[in-house]
């Protein structure tokens, strides 16, 4: 079935933005976003990042292409036209408890707030993961309680997955995004949760929504929207649940996918 979306959500890293080497947004992706805007289709960012650490080139893209919706922190905080549209913060007492457990077991971790990322405890796993993606953070061991926390980031290898899982209450889940890093968020939290809030507020049906992604934190989003597209460079688990697999990001994937699906016409 050919999709006819009213809104399309795009992941950032390795979907819209090549976060390696020269680190850039393909010109074809910019063309695609502008063509969508011309057709009256809403374009939105859907990212695991918090808004202050969105890469500068994506900030430029947002301004250049008129993107005014950001689903951030894996769907836990949404802004539309610069104002909060939906927010799902974690309980402060829960954050403090989990932070204490992680600290006691020597697990480096960060609190993710609208204001930025705040490191409670650091180690080489944290530095490896964040440096790999150029993610900025502040060191603040006393950050608990200062900000509304929407998720946590913890840093440890997969060999410690079971150890850390045993420390977390069942109300939380982990999603690995790097060999050394995971997101810790509400068990009901995902980009799909934020997208559902967006569709409800804008009175858009699920069938009229579409999304592009590449990582494991995109699985819920791709499964939830009316038409889910996995990048050619996506994780196998994401490709398995997508409605369509477009070419990879460095092969003009977004533009070619949208043209092939008939959502936009070739420029």
PDB file of N, CA, C and O in Angstrom, residues 37-97:
ATOM      1  N   UNK A  37       7.775  19.690   2.922  1.00  0.00           N
ATOM      2  CA  UNK A  37       7.210  20.938   3.431  1.00  0.00           C
ATOM      3  C   UNK A  37       6.310  21.586   2.384  1.00  0.00           C
ATOM      4  O   UNK A  37       5.208  22.060   2.694  1.00  0.00           O
ATOM      5  N   UNK A  38       6.780  21.586   1.139  1.00  0.00           N
ATOM      6  CA  UNK A  38       5.994  22.168   0.046  1.00  0.00           C
ATOM      7  C   UNK A  38       4.656  21.460  -0.144  1.00  0.00           C
ATOM      8  O   UNK A  38       3.666  22.067  -0.546  1.00  0.00           O
ATOM      9  N   UNK A  39       4.635  20.173   0.158  1.00  0.00           N
ATOM     10  CA  UNK A  39       3.410  19.382   0.022  1.00  0.00           C
ATOM     11  C   UNK A  39       2.506  19.481   1.254  1.00  0.00           C
ATOM     12  O   UNK A  39       1.439  18.867   1.290  1.00  0.00           O
ATOM     13  N   UNK A  40       2.943  20.227   2.261  1.00  0.00           N
ATOM     14  CA  UNK A  40       2.135  20.381   3.461  1.00  0.00           C
ATOM     15  C   UNK A  40       2.250  19.225   4.430  1.00  0.00           C
ATOM     16  O   UNK A  40       1.440  19.093   5.357  1.00  0.00           O
ATOM     17  N   UNK A  41       3.259  18.374   4.237  1.00  0.00           N
ATOM     18  CA  UNK A  41       3.488  17.247   5.144  1.00  0.00           C
ATOM     19  C   UNK A  41       4.382  17.717   6.295  1.00  0.00           C
ATOM     20  O   UNK A  41       5.444  18.295   6.062  1.00  0.00           O
ATOM     21  N   UNK A  42       3.937  17.500   7.515  1.00  0.00           N
ATOM     22  CA  UNK A  42       4.711  17.914   8.690  1.00  0.00           C
ATOM     23  C   UNK A  42       5.942  17.020   8.831  1.00  0.00           C
ATOM     24  O   UNK A  42       5.847  15.797   8.730  1.00  0.00           O
ATOM     25  N   UNK A  43       7.095  17.629   9.060  1.00  0.00           N
ATOM     26  CA  UNK A  43       8.320  16.869   9.307  1.00  0.00           C
ATOM     27  C   UNK A  43       8.722  17.056  10.770  1.00  0.00           C
ATOM     28  O   UNK A  43       8.610  18.149  11.324  1.00  0.00           O
ATOM     29  N   UNK A  44       9.174  15.979  11.389  1.00  0.00           N
ATOM     30  CA  UNK A  44       9.506  16.012  12.809  1.00  0.00           C
ATOM     31  C   UNK A  44      10.774  15.223  13.073  1.00  0.00           C
ATOM     32  O   UNK A  44      11.068  14.235  12.394  1.00  0.00           O
ATOM     33  N   UNK A  45      11.530  15.672  14.064  1.00  0.00           N
ATOM     34  CA  UNK A  45      12.688  14.938  14.557  1.00  0.00           C
ATOM     35  C   UNK A  45      12.213  13.995  15.658  1.00  0.00           C
ATOM     36  O   UNK A  45      11.411  14.372  16.506  1.00  0.00           O
ATOM     37  N   UNK A  46      12.708  12.767  15.655  1.00  0.00           N
ATOM     38  CA  UNK A  46      12.427  11.817  16.746  1.00  0.00           C
ATOM     39  C   UNK A  46      13.756  11.201  17.160  1.00  0.00           C
ATOM     40  O   UNK A  46      14.325  10.381  16.429  1.00  0.00           O
ATOM     41  N   UNK A  47      14.258  11.600  18.307  1.00  0.00           N
ATOM     42  CA  UNK A  47      15.625  11.256  18.696  1.00  0.00           C
ATOM     43  C   UNK A  47      15.735  10.803  20.145  1.00  0.00           C
ATOM     44  O   UNK A  47      14.892  11.141  20.979  1.00  0.00           O
ATOM     45  N   UNK A  48      16.779  10.060  20.428  1.00  0.00           N
ATOM     46  CA  UNK A  48      17.087   9.718  21.805  1.00  0.00           C
ATOM     47  C   UNK A  48      17.803  10.851  22.515  1.00  0.00           C
ATOM     48  O   UNK A  48      17.912  10.856  23.743  1.00  0.00           O
ATOM     49  N   UNK A  49      18.293  11.813  21.756  1.00  0.00           N
ATOM     50  CA  UNK A  49      19.032  12.940  22.322  1.00  0.00           C
ATOM     51  C   UNK A  49      18.089  13.921  23.031  1.00  0.00           C
ATOM     52  O   UNK A  49      16.911  14.010  22.697  1.00  0.00           O
ATOM     53  N   UNK A  50      18.646  14.684  23.961  1.00  0.00           N
ATOM     54  CA  UNK A  50      17.921  15.814  24.497  1.00  0.00           C
ATOM     55  C   UNK A  50      18.216  17.029  23.622  1.00  0.00           C
ATOM     56  O   UNK A  50      19.242  17.064  22.926  1.00  0.00           O
ATOM     57  N   UNK A  51      17.333  18.003  23.619  1.00  0.00           N
ATOM     58  CA  UNK A  51      17.409  19.090  22.633  1.00  0.00           C
ATOM     59  C   UNK A  51      18.730  19.867  22.658  1.00  0.00           C
ATOM     60  O   UNK A  51      19.285  20.156  21.584  1.00  0.00           O
ATOM     61  N   UNK A  52      19.317  20.195  23.815  1.00  0.00           N
ATOM     62  CA  UNK A  52      20.574  20.961  23.796  1.00  0.00           C
ATOM     63  C   UNK A  52      21.757  20.238  23.159  1.00  0.00           C
ATOM     64  O   UNK A  52      22.751  20.883  22.817  1.00  0.00           O
ATOM     65  N   UNK A  53      21.683  18.899  23.020  1.00  0.00           N
ATOM     66  CA  UNK A  53      22.825  18.200  22.423  1.00  0.00           C
ATOM     67  C   UNK A  53      22.523  17.712  21.003  1.00  0.00           C
ATOM     68  O   UNK A  53      23.222  16.859  20.476  1.00  0.00           O
ATOM     69  N   UNK A  54      21.497  18.277  20.390  1.00  0.00           N
ATOM     70  CA  UNK A  54      21.268  17.998  18.966  1.00  0.00           C
ATOM     71  C   UNK A  54      22.447  18.596  18.192  1.00  0.00           C
ATOM     72  O   UNK A  54      22.843  19.737  18.444  1.00  0.00           O
ATOM     73  N   UNK A  55      23.039  17.839  17.257  1.00  0.00           N
ATOM     74  CA  UNK A  55      24.210  18.344  16.529  1.00  0.00           C
ATOM     75  C   UNK A  55      23.928  19.665  15.817  1.00  0.00           C
ATOM     76  O   UNK A  55      22.815  19.877  15.307  1.00  0.00           O
ATOM     77  N   UNK A  56      24.895  20.578  15.794  1.00  0.00           N
ATOM     78  CA  UNK A  56      24.702  21.882  15.142  1.00  0.00           C
ATOM     79  C   UNK A  56      24.192  21.779  13.707  1.00  0.00           C
ATOM     80  O   UNK A  56      23.372  22.597  13.270  1.00  0.00           O
ATOM     81  N   UNK A  57      24.649  20.762  12.978  1.00  0.00           N
ATOM     82  CA  UNK A  57      24.196  20.646  11.587  1.00  0.00           C
ATOM     83  C   UNK A  57      22.717  20.266  11.508  1.00  0.00           C
ATOM     84  O   UNK A  57      22.034  20.582  10.534  1.00  0.00           O
ATOM     85  N   UNK A  58      22.206  19.577  12.529  1.00  0.00           N
ATOM     86  CA  UNK A  58      20.777  19.267  12.570  1.00  0.00           C
ATOM     87  C   UNK A  58      19.988  20.502  12.996  1.00  0.00           C
ATOM     88  O   UNK A  58      18.879  20.740  12.507  1.00  0.00           O
ATOM     89  N   UNK A  59      20.564  21.318  13.879  1.00  0.00           N
ATOM     90  CA  UNK A  59      19.922  22.587  14.242  1.00  0.00           C
ATOM     91  C   UNK A  59      19.769  23.453  12.993  1.00  0.00           C
ATOM     92  O   UNK A  59      18.710  24.061  12.765  1.00  0.00           O
ATOM     93  N   UNK A  60      20.820  23.501  12.169  1.00  0.00           N
ATOM     94  CA  UNK A  60      20.753  24.248  10.910  1.00  0.00           C
ATOM     95  C   UNK A  60      19.686  23.668   9.996  1.00  0.00           C
ATOM     96  O   UNK A  60      18.930  24.407   9.349  1.00  0.00           O
ATOM     97  N   UNK A  61      19.602  22.348   9.941  1.00  0.00           N
ATOM     98  CA  UNK A  61      18.608  21.673   9.104  1.00  0.00           C
ATOM     99  C   UNK A  61      17.195  22.014   9.565  1.00  0.00           C
ATOM    100  O   UNK A  61      16.299  22.265   8.741  1.00  0.00           O
ATOM    101  N   UNK A  62      16.976  22.011  10.869  1.00  0.00           N
ATOM    102  CA  UNK A  62      15.666  22.337  11.436  1.00  0.00           C
ATOM    103  C   UNK A  62      15.226  23.726  10.981  1.00  0.00           C
ATOM    104  O   UNK A  62      14.071  23.934  10.574  1.00  0.00           O
ATOM    105  N   UNK A  63      16.158  24.671  11.022  1.00  0.00           N
ATOM    106  CA  UNK A  63      15.837  26.045  10.617  1.00  0.00           C
ATOM    107  C   UNK A  63      15.648  26.153   9.106  1.00  0.00           C
ATOM    108  O   UNK A  63      14.696  26.779   8.625  1.00  0.00           O
ATOM    109  N   UNK A  64      16.536  25.513   8.350  1.00  0.00           N
ATOM    110  CA  UNK A  64      16.493  25.611   6.892  1.00  0.00           C
ATOM    111  C   UNK A  64      15.253  24.958   6.294  1.00  0.00           C
ATOM    112  O   UNK A  64      14.685  25.453   5.316  1.00  0.00           O
ATOM    113  N   UNK A  65      14.828  23.848   6.896  1.00  0.00           N
ATOM    114  CA  UNK A  65      13.726  23.080   6.311  1.00  0.00           C
ATOM    115  C   UNK A  65      12.391  23.256   7.044  1.00  0.00           C
ATOM    116  O   UNK A  65      11.411  22.587   6.731  1.00  0.00           O
ATOM    117  N   UNK A  66      12.362  24.149   8.033  1.00  0.00           N
ATOM    118  CA  UNK A  66      11.104  24.448   8.703  1.00  0.00           C
ATOM    119  C   UNK A  66      10.559  23.316   9.552  1.00  0.00           C
ATOM    120  O   UNK A  66       9.338  23.122   9.624  1.00  0.00           O
ATOM    121  N   UNK A  67      11.448  22.574  10.209  1.00  0.00           N
ATOM    122  CA  UNK A  67      11.005  21.504  11.116  1.00  0.00           C
ATOM    123  C   UNK A  67      10.643  22.143  12.458  1.00  0.00           C
ATOM    124  O   UNK A  67      11.480  22.781  13.081  1.00  0.00           O
ATOM    125  N   UNK A  68       9.407  21.990  12.900  1.00  0.00           N
ATOM    126  CA  UNK A  68       9.036  22.629  14.166  1.00  0.00           C
ATOM    127  C   UNK A  68       8.522  21.645  15.214  1.00  0.00           C
ATOM    128  O   UNK A  68       7.915  22.041  16.204  1.00  0.00           O
ATOM    129  N   UNK A  69       8.805  20.354  15.009  1.00  0.00           N
ATOM    130  CA  UNK A  69       8.416  19.323  15.972  1.00  0.00           C
ATOM    131  C   UNK A  69       9.655  18.520  16.355  1.00  0.00           C
ATOM    132  O   UNK A  69      10.363  18.015  15.470  1.00  0.00           O
ATOM    133  N   UNK A  70       9.927  18.391  17.645  1.00  0.00           N
ATOM    134  CA  UNK A  70      11.036  17.569  18.111  1.00  0.00           C
ATOM    135  C   UNK A  70      10.534  16.624  19.192  1.00  0.00           C
ATOM    136  O   UNK A  70      10.098  17.048  20.258  1.00  0.00           O
ATOM    137  N   UNK A  71      10.574  15.330  18.879  1.00  0.00           N
ATOM    138  CA  UNK A  71      10.285  14.280  19.854  1.00  0.00           C
ATOM    139  C   UNK A  71      11.641  13.849  20.390  1.00  0.00           C
ATOM    140  O   UNK A  71      12.405  13.175  19.699  1.00  0.00           O
ATOM    141  N   UNK A  72      11.970  14.272  21.615  1.00  0.00           N
ATOM    142  CA  UNK A  72      13.314  14.046  22.146  1.00  0.00           C
ATOM    143  C   UNK A  72      13.298  13.019  23.264  1.00  0.00           C
ATOM    144  O   UNK A  72      12.244  12.568  23.722  1.00  0.00           O
ATOM    145  N   UNK A  73      14.514  12.646  23.697  1.00  0.00           N
ATOM    146  CA  UNK A  73      14.679  11.740  24.841  1.00  0.00           C
ATOM    147  C   UNK A  73      13.840  10.482  24.694  1.00  0.00           C
ATOM    148  O   UNK A  73      13.127  10.063  25.604  1.00  0.00           O
ATOM    149  N   UNK A  74      13.920   9.892  23.499  1.00  0.00           N
ATOM    150  CA  UNK A  74      13.175   8.655  23.218  1.00  0.00           C
ATOM    151  C   UNK A  74      11.678   8.795  23.515  1.00  0.00           C
ATOM    152  O   UNK A  74      11.045   7.910  24.079  1.00  0.00           O
ATOM    153  N   UNK A  75      11.132   9.953  23.131  1.00  0.00           N
ATOM    154  CA  UNK A  75       9.694  10.155  23.253  1.00  0.00           C
ATOM    155  C   UNK A  75       9.227  10.689  24.588  1.00  0.00           C
ATOM    156  O   UNK A  75       8.022  10.897  24.787  1.00  0.00           O
ATOM    157  N   UNK A  76      10.156  10.965  25.504  1.00  0.00           N
ATOM    158  CA  UNK A  76       9.747  11.383  26.842  1.00  0.00           C
ATOM    159  C   UNK A  76       9.541  12.889  26.992  1.00  0.00           C
ATOM    160  O   UNK A  76       8.968  13.359  27.979  1.00  0.00           O
ATOM    161  N   UNK A  77      10.005  13.658  25.988  1.00  0.00           N
ATOM    162  CA  UNK A  77       9.797  15.114  26.021  1.00  0.00           C
ATOM    163  C   UNK A  77       9.629  15.610  24.592  1.00  0.00           C
ATOM    164  O   UNK A  77      10.484  15.372  23.739  1.00  0.00           O
ATOM    165  N   UNK A  78       8.500  16.287  24.338  1.00  0.00           N
ATOM    166  CA  UNK A  78       8.165  16.735  22.988  1.00  0.00           C
ATOM    167  C   UNK A  78       7.963  18.243  22.967  1.00  0.00           C
ATOM    168  O   UNK A  78       7.249  18.796  23.817  1.00  0.00           O
ATOM    169  N   UNK A  79       8.598  18.902  22.002  1.00  0.00           N
ATOM    170  CA  UNK A  79       8.366  20.325  21.780  1.00  0.00           C
ATOM    171  C   UNK A  79       7.798  20.549  20.382  1.00  0.00           C
ATOM    172  O   UNK A  79       8.215  19.899  19.421  1.00  0.00           O
ATOM    173  N   UNK A  80       6.843  21.478  20.297  1.00  0.00           N
ATOM    174  CA  UNK A  80       6.232  21.852  19.013  1.00  0.00           C
ATOM    175  C   UNK A  80       6.242  23.364  18.923  1.00  0.00           C
ATOM    176  O   UNK A  80       5.742  24.042  19.817  1.00  0.00           O
ATOM    177  N   UNK A  81       6.871  23.874  17.873  1.00  0.00           N
ATOM    178  CA  UNK A  81       6.997  25.314  17.672  1.00  0.00           C
ATOM    179  C   UNK A  81       7.605  25.996  18.898  1.00  0.00           C
ATOM    180  O   UNK A  81       7.185  27.062  19.325  1.00  0.00           O
ATOM    181  N   UNK A  82       8.611  25.311  19.480  1.00  0.00           N
ATOM    182  CA  UNK A  82       9.364  25.882  20.580  1.00  0.00           C
ATOM    183  C   UNK A  82       8.730  25.784  21.950  1.00  0.00           C
ATOM    184  O   UNK A  82       9.285  26.280  22.935  1.00  0.00           O
ATOM    185  N   UNK A  83       7.574  25.141  22.059  1.00  0.00           N
ATOM    186  CA  UNK A  83       6.895  25.007  23.353  1.00  0.00           C
ATOM    187  C   UNK A  83       6.665  23.537  23.684  1.00  0.00           C
ATOM    188  O   UNK A  83       6.464  22.712  22.792  1.00  0.00           O
ATOM    189  N   UNK A  84       6.673  23.220  24.978  1.00  0.00           N
ATOM    190  CA  UNK A  84       6.444  21.844  25.418  1.00  0.00           C
ATOM    191  C   UNK A  84       5.054  21.378  24.997  1.00  0.00           C
ATOM    192  O   UNK A  84       4.061  22.074  25.215  1.00  0.00           O
ATOM    193  N   UNK A  85       5.003  20.200  24.374  1.00  0.00           N
ATOM    194  CA  UNK A  85       3.732  19.624  23.944  1.00  0.00           C
ATOM    195  C   UNK A  85       3.363  18.423  24.802  1.00  0.00           C
ATOM    196  O   UNK A  85       2.189  18.182  25.087  1.00  0.00           O
ATOM    197  N   UNK A  86       4.372  17.658  25.217  1.00  0.00           N
ATOM    198  CA  UNK A  86       4.138  16.482  26.065  1.00  0.00           C
ATOM    199  C   UNK A  86       5.406  16.186  26.849  1.00  0.00           C
ATOM    200  O   UNK A  86       6.514  16.395  26.353  1.00  0.00           O
ATOM    201  N   UNK A  87       5.246  15.704  28.090  1.00  0.00           N
ATOM    202  CA  UNK A  87       6.404  15.408  28.929  1.00  0.00           C
ATOM    203  C   UNK A  87       6.083  14.243  29.855  1.00  0.00           C
ATOM    204  O   UNK A  87       5.007  14.191  30.445  1.00  0.00           O
ATOM    205  N   UNK A  88       7.031  13.304  29.945  1.00  0.00           N
ATOM    206  CA  UNK A  88       6.856  12.110  30.780  1.00  0.00           C
ATOM    207  C   UNK A  88       8.095  11.921  31.662  1.00  0.00           C
ATOM    208  O   UNK A  88       8.909  11.025  31.429  1.00  0.00           O
ATOM    209  N   UNK A  89       8.269  12.776  32.678  1.00  0.00           N
ATOM    210  CA  UNK A  89       9.467  12.671  33.532  1.00  0.00           C
ATOM    211  C   UNK A  89       9.419  11.454  34.444  1.00  0.00           C
ATOM    212  O   UNK A  89       8.347  10.958  34.802  1.00  0.00           O
ATOM    213  N   UNK A  90      10.597  10.984  34.838  1.00  0.00           N
ATOM    214  CA  UNK A  90      10.707   9.918  35.835  1.00  0.00           C
ATOM    215  C   UNK A  90      10.495  10.509  37.231  1.00  0.00           C
ATOM    216  O   UNK A  90      10.755  11.695  37.466  1.00  0.00           O
ATOM    217  N   UNK A  91      10.037   9.689  38.160  1.00  0.00           N
ATOM    218  CA  UNK A  91       9.865  10.105  39.541  1.00  0.00           C
ATOM    219  C   UNK A  91      11.240  10.411  40.150  1.00  0.00           C
ATOM    220  O   UNK A  91      12.188   9.623  40.005  1.00  0.00           O
ATOM    221  N   UNK A  92      11.365  11.547  40.820  1.00  0.00           N
ATOM    222  CA  UNK A  92      12.656  11.966  41.375  1.00  0.00           C
ATOM    223  C   UNK A  92      13.211  10.968  42.386  1.00  0.00           C
ATOM    224  O   UNK A  92      14.419  10.715  42.427  1.00  0.00           O
ATOM    225  N   UNK A  93      12.313  10.393  43.203  1.00  0.00           N
ATOM    226  CA  UNK A  93      12.777   9.418  44.199  1.00  0.00           C
ATOM    227  C   UNK A  93      13.314   8.163  43.516  1.00  0.00           C
ATOM    228  O   UNK A  93      14.310   7.571  43.965  1.00  0.00           O
ATOM    229  N   UNK A  94      12.675   7.765  42.429  1.00  0.00           N
ATOM    230  CA  UNK A  94      13.140   6.601  41.667  1.00  0.00           C
ATOM    231  C   UNK A  94      14.512   6.880  41.061  1.00  0.00           C
ATOM    232  O   UNK A  94      15.412   6.030  41.122  1.00  0.00           O
ATOM    233  N   UNK A  95      14.684   8.058  40.484  1.00  0.00           N
ATOM    234  CA  UNK A  95      15.977   8.433  39.892  1.00  0.00           C
ATOM    235  C   UNK A  95      17.073   8.405  40.949  1.00  0.00           C
ATOM    236  O   UNK A  95      18.158   7.862  40.714  1.00  0.00           O
ATOM    237  N   UNK A  96      16.791   8.962  42.111  1.00  0.00           N
ATOM    238  CA  UNK A  96      17.792   8.994  43.182  1.00  0.00           C
ATOM    239  C   UNK A  96      18.152   7.585  43.643  1.00  0.00           C
ATOM    240  O   UNK A  96      19.329   7.277  43.886  1.00  0.00           O
ATOM    241  N   UNK A  97      17.142   6.721  43.741  1.00  0.00           N
ATOM    242  CA  UNK A  97      17.390   5.337  44.161  1.00  0.00           C
ATOM    243  C   UNK A  97      18.267   4.598  43.142  1.00  0.00           C
ATOM    244  O   UNK A  97      19.263   3.952  43.519  1.00  0.00           O
TER     245      UNK A  97
END
